[in-house]
Short mmCIF file of C-alpha atoms in Angstrom, two decimals:
data_model
loop_
_atom_site.label_atom_id
_atom_site.label_comp_id
_atom_site.label_asym_id
_atom_site.label_seq_id
_atom_site.Cartn_x
_atom_site.Cartn_y
_atom_site.Cartn_z
CA GLY A 1 110.36 40.79 123.33
CA GLU A 2 111.32 38.68 120.45
CA SER A 3 111.51 34.92 121.33
CA VAL A 4 111.93 31.43 119.99
CA GLY A 5 109.36 28.78 121.29
CA LEU A 6 108.59 25.39 120.77
CA HIS A 7 105.05 23.84 120.39
CA LEU A 8 105.50 20.38 122.18
CA PRO A 9 107.31 20.06 125.41
CA THR A 10 107.74 16.23 125.34
CA LEU A 11 107.47 13.97 122.33
CA SER A 12 107.26 10.02 122.74
CA VAL A 13 108.49 8.21 119.70
CA GLN A 14 108.69 4.45 118.89
CA GLU A 15 112.17 3.33 118.03
CA GLY A 16 112.61 3.30 114.28
CA ASP A 17 109.87 5.94 113.69
CA ASN A 18 110.61 9.41 112.45
CA SER A 19 110.50 12.36 114.78
CA ILE A 20 109.50 15.84 114.04
CA ILE A 21 110.12 18.71 116.45
CA ASN A 22 108.67 22.11 115.67
CA CYS A 23 109.78 25.47 116.70
CA ALA A 24 108.10 28.87 116.09
CA TYR A 25 110.08 32.12 115.94
CA SER A 26 108.82 35.71 116.19
CA ASN A 27 111.76 37.81 114.77
CA SER A 28 111.50 38.05 111.08
CA ALA A 29 115.04 39.66 111.06
CA SER A 30 116.51 36.49 112.28
CA ASP A 31 118.88 35.13 109.58
CA TYR A 32 120.40 32.06 111.06
CA PHE A 33 118.81 29.13 113.02
CA ILE A 34 120.59 25.98 114.90
CA TRP A 35 119.18 23.00 116.40
CA TYR A 36 120.99 21.74 119.48
CA LYS A 37 120.63 18.25 121.23
CA GLN A 38 121.05 18.20 125.09
CA GLU A 39 121.50 14.90 126.74
CA SER A 40 121.22 14.73 130.51
CA GLY A 41 124.21 16.23 132.42
CA LYS A 42 125.85 17.70 129.26
CA GLY A 43 126.12 20.87 127.34
CA PRO A 44 124.20 21.48 124.28
CA GLN A 45 125.61 19.76 121.12
CA PHE A 46 125.37 21.20 117.56
CA ILE A 47 123.07 19.20 115.29
CA ILE A 48 122.37 21.21 112.16
CA ASP A 49 122.00 24.89 111.15
CA ILE A 50 120.17 26.65 108.25
CA ARG A 51 120.40 30.27 106.90
CA SER A 52 117.42 32.30 106.14
CA ASN A 53 118.11 32.02 102.41
CA MET A 54 117.45 28.28 102.45
CA ASP A 55 114.20 26.41 103.29
CA LYS A 56 115.68 22.89 103.65
CA ARG A 57 119.01 21.48 104.71
CA GLN A 58 119.91 17.79 105.35
CA GLY A 59 122.46 16.10 107.50
CA GLN A 60 122.97 12.45 108.62
CA ARG A 61 119.44 11.32 109.56
CA VAL A 62 118.30 14.93 110.17
CA THR A 63 116.47 17.51 108.11
CA VAL A 64 115.85 21.04 108.96
CA LEU A 65 113.05 22.85 107.44
CA LEU A 66 112.59 26.67 107.59
CA ASN A 67 109.23 28.25 106.56
CA LYS A 68 110.00 32.14 106.80
CA THR A 69 106.19 32.91 105.79
CA VAL A 70 104.86 31.55 108.95
CA LYS A 71 108.17 31.90 110.95
CA HIS A 72 108.31 28.06 111.56
CA LEU A 73 111.37 25.82 111.93
CA SER A 74 111.27 21.97 112.27
CA LEU A 75 113.78 19.29 112.79
CA GLN A 76 113.05 15.95 111.45
CA ILE A 77 114.88 12.85 112.66
CA ALA A 78 114.72 9.69 110.60
CA ALA A 79 114.54 6.19 112.04
CA THR A 80 114.75 7.52 115.63
CA GLN A 81 117.11 5.57 117.96
CA PRO A 82 117.43 5.35 121.67
CA GLY A 83 120.57 7.55 121.57
CA ASP A 84 118.36 10.25 120.15
CA SER A 85 116.57 10.58 123.57
CA ALA A 86 117.47 14.22 124.76
CA VAL A 87 116.09 17.64 124.87
CA TYR A 88 116.24 19.46 121.65
CA PHE A 89 116.47 23.15 121.37
CA CYS A 90 116.11 25.53 118.40
CA ALA A 91 118.09 28.85 118.38
CA GLU A 92 117.94 32.03 116.37
CA ASN A 93 120.47 34.50 115.61
CA MET A 94 119.61 38.00 114.30
CA GLY A 95 123.14 38.59 112.95
CA ALA A 96 123.84 41.47 115.49
CA ALA A 97 127.39 42.06 116.82
CA GLY A 98 128.54 39.10 118.89
CA ASN A 99 126.14 36.74 117.06
CA LYS A 100 124.00 36.15 120.06
CA LEU A 101 121.78 33.27 120.07
CA THR A 102 118.31 33.17 121.52
CA PHE A 103 117.28 29.82 122.69
CA GLY A 104 113.68 28.24 122.76
CA GLY A 105 112.44 26.35 125.73
CA GLY A 106 113.24 22.86 124.55
CA THR A 107 111.51 19.71 123.49
CA ARG A 108 112.21 16.44 125.30
CA VAL A 109 112.13 13.46 123.04
CA LEU A 110 111.73 9.91 124.51
CA VAL A 111 112.45 7.05 122.29
CA LYS A 112 110.45 3.98 123.29
CA PRO A 113 112.05 0.51 122.49
CA ASN B 1 141.80 19.22 121.49
CA ALA B 2 139.72 19.64 124.65
CA GLY B 3 137.28 22.35 123.15
CA VAL B 4 135.60 24.22 125.95
CA THR B 5 136.47 23.39 129.54
CA GLN B 6 134.58 24.62 132.53
CA THR B 7 135.87 24.64 136.09
CA PRO B 8 134.54 23.69 138.56
CA LYS B 9 131.77 21.13 137.61
CA PHE B 10 129.79 21.46 140.65
CA ARG B 11 129.82 24.01 143.50
CA VAL B 12 127.72 24.71 146.61
CA LEU B 13 127.86 28.15 147.91
CA LYS B 14 126.23 29.95 151.02
CA THR B 15 124.23 33.08 150.38
CA GLY B 16 126.46 35.98 150.20
CA GLN B 17 129.55 34.19 149.15
CA SER B 18 131.52 34.96 146.09
CA MET B 19 133.12 32.73 143.50
CA THR B 20 134.53 32.63 140.09
CA LEU B 21 133.68 30.17 137.44
CA LEU B 22 136.29 29.60 134.74
CA CYS B 23 135.87 28.83 131.07
CA ALA B 24 138.78 27.97 128.89
CA GLN B 25 138.78 27.15 125.14
CA ASP B 26 141.72 26.03 123.00
CA MET B 27 140.10 26.64 119.47
CA ASN B 28 141.26 30.21 119.30
CA HIS B 29 137.75 31.46 119.09
CA GLU B 30 137.01 35.21 119.05
CA TYR B 31 133.49 35.12 120.70
CA MET B 32 132.76 33.67 124.05
CA TYR B 33 129.54 33.50 126.13
CA TRP B 34 128.02 32.60 129.34
CA TYR B 35 124.58 31.18 129.58
CA ARG B 36 122.46 29.88 132.44
CA GLN B 37 119.98 27.16 132.25
CA ASP B 38 117.13 26.70 134.90
CA PRO B 39 114.99 23.55 135.24
CA GLY B 40 112.85 22.81 132.09
CA MET B 41 114.07 26.06 130.36
CA GLY B 42 116.19 27.10 127.59
CA LEU B 43 119.53 28.85 127.90
CA ARG B 44 119.49 32.54 128.79
CA LEU B 45 122.57 34.79 127.92
CA ILE B 46 124.25 36.46 130.94
CA HIS B 47 127.25 38.18 129.38
CA TYR B 48 129.38 37.81 126.15
CA SER B 49 132.59 38.92 124.70
CA VAL B 50 133.53 39.48 121.15
CA GLY B 51 137.06 39.65 121.78
CA GLU B 52 139.89 39.84 124.29
CA GLY B 53 139.39 42.86 126.66
CA THR B 54 135.81 43.25 125.75
CA THR B 55 132.63 42.37 127.40
CA ALA B 56 129.00 42.97 126.92
CA LYS B 57 125.67 42.42 128.91
CA GLY B 58 123.37 39.73 127.77
CA GLU B 59 119.73 39.04 128.76
CA VAL B 60 120.17 38.45 132.41
CA PRO B 61 123.45 40.24 133.50
CA ASP B 62 122.32 41.30 137.01
CA GLY B 63 124.44 39.87 139.92
CA TYR B 64 127.16 38.63 137.51
CA ASN B 65 130.35 40.26 136.28
CA VAL B 66 132.84 39.01 133.82
CA SER B 67 136.42 39.47 132.58
CA ARG B 68 138.07 38.46 129.25
CA LEU B 69 141.85 39.20 129.96
CA LYS B 70 143.09 36.50 127.80
CA LYS B 71 141.43 35.29 124.54
CA GLN B 72 141.23 31.72 125.55
CA ASN B 73 139.52 32.45 129.05
CA PHE B 74 136.24 33.90 130.01
CA LEU B 75 135.64 34.24 133.74
CA LEU B 76 132.16 34.60 135.20
CA GLY B 77 132.06 36.14 138.68
CA LEU B 78 129.26 36.11 141.51
CA GLU B 79 130.13 38.76 144.03
CA SER B 80 127.31 37.95 146.44
CA ALA B 81 125.57 34.72 145.63
CA ALA B 82 121.68 34.62 145.99
CA PRO B 83 119.60 31.48 145.85
CA SER B 84 118.15 32.75 142.55
CA GLN B 85 121.52 32.20 141.08
CA THR B 86 121.13 28.42 141.62
CA SER B 87 121.37 27.02 138.09
CA VAL B 88 123.54 25.28 135.54
CA TYR B 89 126.08 27.54 133.93
CA PHE B 90 127.34 26.89 130.27
CA CYS B 91 130.05 28.59 128.66
CA ALA B 92 130.37 28.70 124.80
CA SER B 93 132.65 29.89 122.11
CA ARG B 94 132.50 30.58 118.45
CA HIS B 95 134.58 31.97 115.74
CA PRO B 96 133.12 34.78 113.65
CA GLY B 97 131.44 33.50 110.39
CA GLU B 98 131.36 29.79 111.70
CA GLY B 99 128.33 27.68 112.43
CA GLY B 100 127.09 26.73 116.04
CA TYR B 101 128.68 27.40 119.21
CA THR B 102 130.77 24.86 120.96
CA PHE B 103 129.64 24.44 124.58
CA GLY B 104 131.31 23.36 127.80
CA SER B 105 129.85 20.49 129.78
CA GLY B 106 128.40 22.99 132.43
CA THR B 107 128.87 23.99 136.08
CA ARG B 108 126.09 23.05 138.41
CA LEU B 109 125.80 25.77 141.10
CA THR B 110 123.72 25.64 144.12
CA VAL B 111 123.26 28.57 146.48
CA VAL B 112 121.82 27.62 149.76
#
């Protein structure tokens, strides 16, 4: 079936460097994508979203890029901080009734001091 | 404003026991969801609801039942717990047309 996946299960980053987390999706009908951050013992927390009619969206220290041609999504975190250590999930929404999200497997980001 | 509240936070069940997980949201959201998260994996949708009195199956509904008698509450029931249902359960809600879901902090369930 359709799925969302991530290329790297674990990403180690030096504090202050930029992080890039990648995500591949297979459903060309998906029209909305979200990145979530999940810290240990907590629920997923919304970071940033992007609709399929856009290819880039920026937030505070985060940027999401969408390449519909190759069905690829990425999250860039600028000047990574220790508080950014978490598991990051991408999720896609096909716009069907109920707006169900399909989640990828997650990438763990470890920030080294 | 509490957002999404899940109770209990932790629970240990014996195989065959039943229990109900409660999710409550105070944001007047129409849509509510129950997900499970297994170690090292993403979230999988169990059941969801697009409004009071309505429910629908998600990706992994077997062994679970849900009810949405009130708009602010979404209950997840396990009639006869199995070890395969050991997981962390997350509830989420969303208003139609808005962005990402708001998640609760999870219920860690162990079935022995």
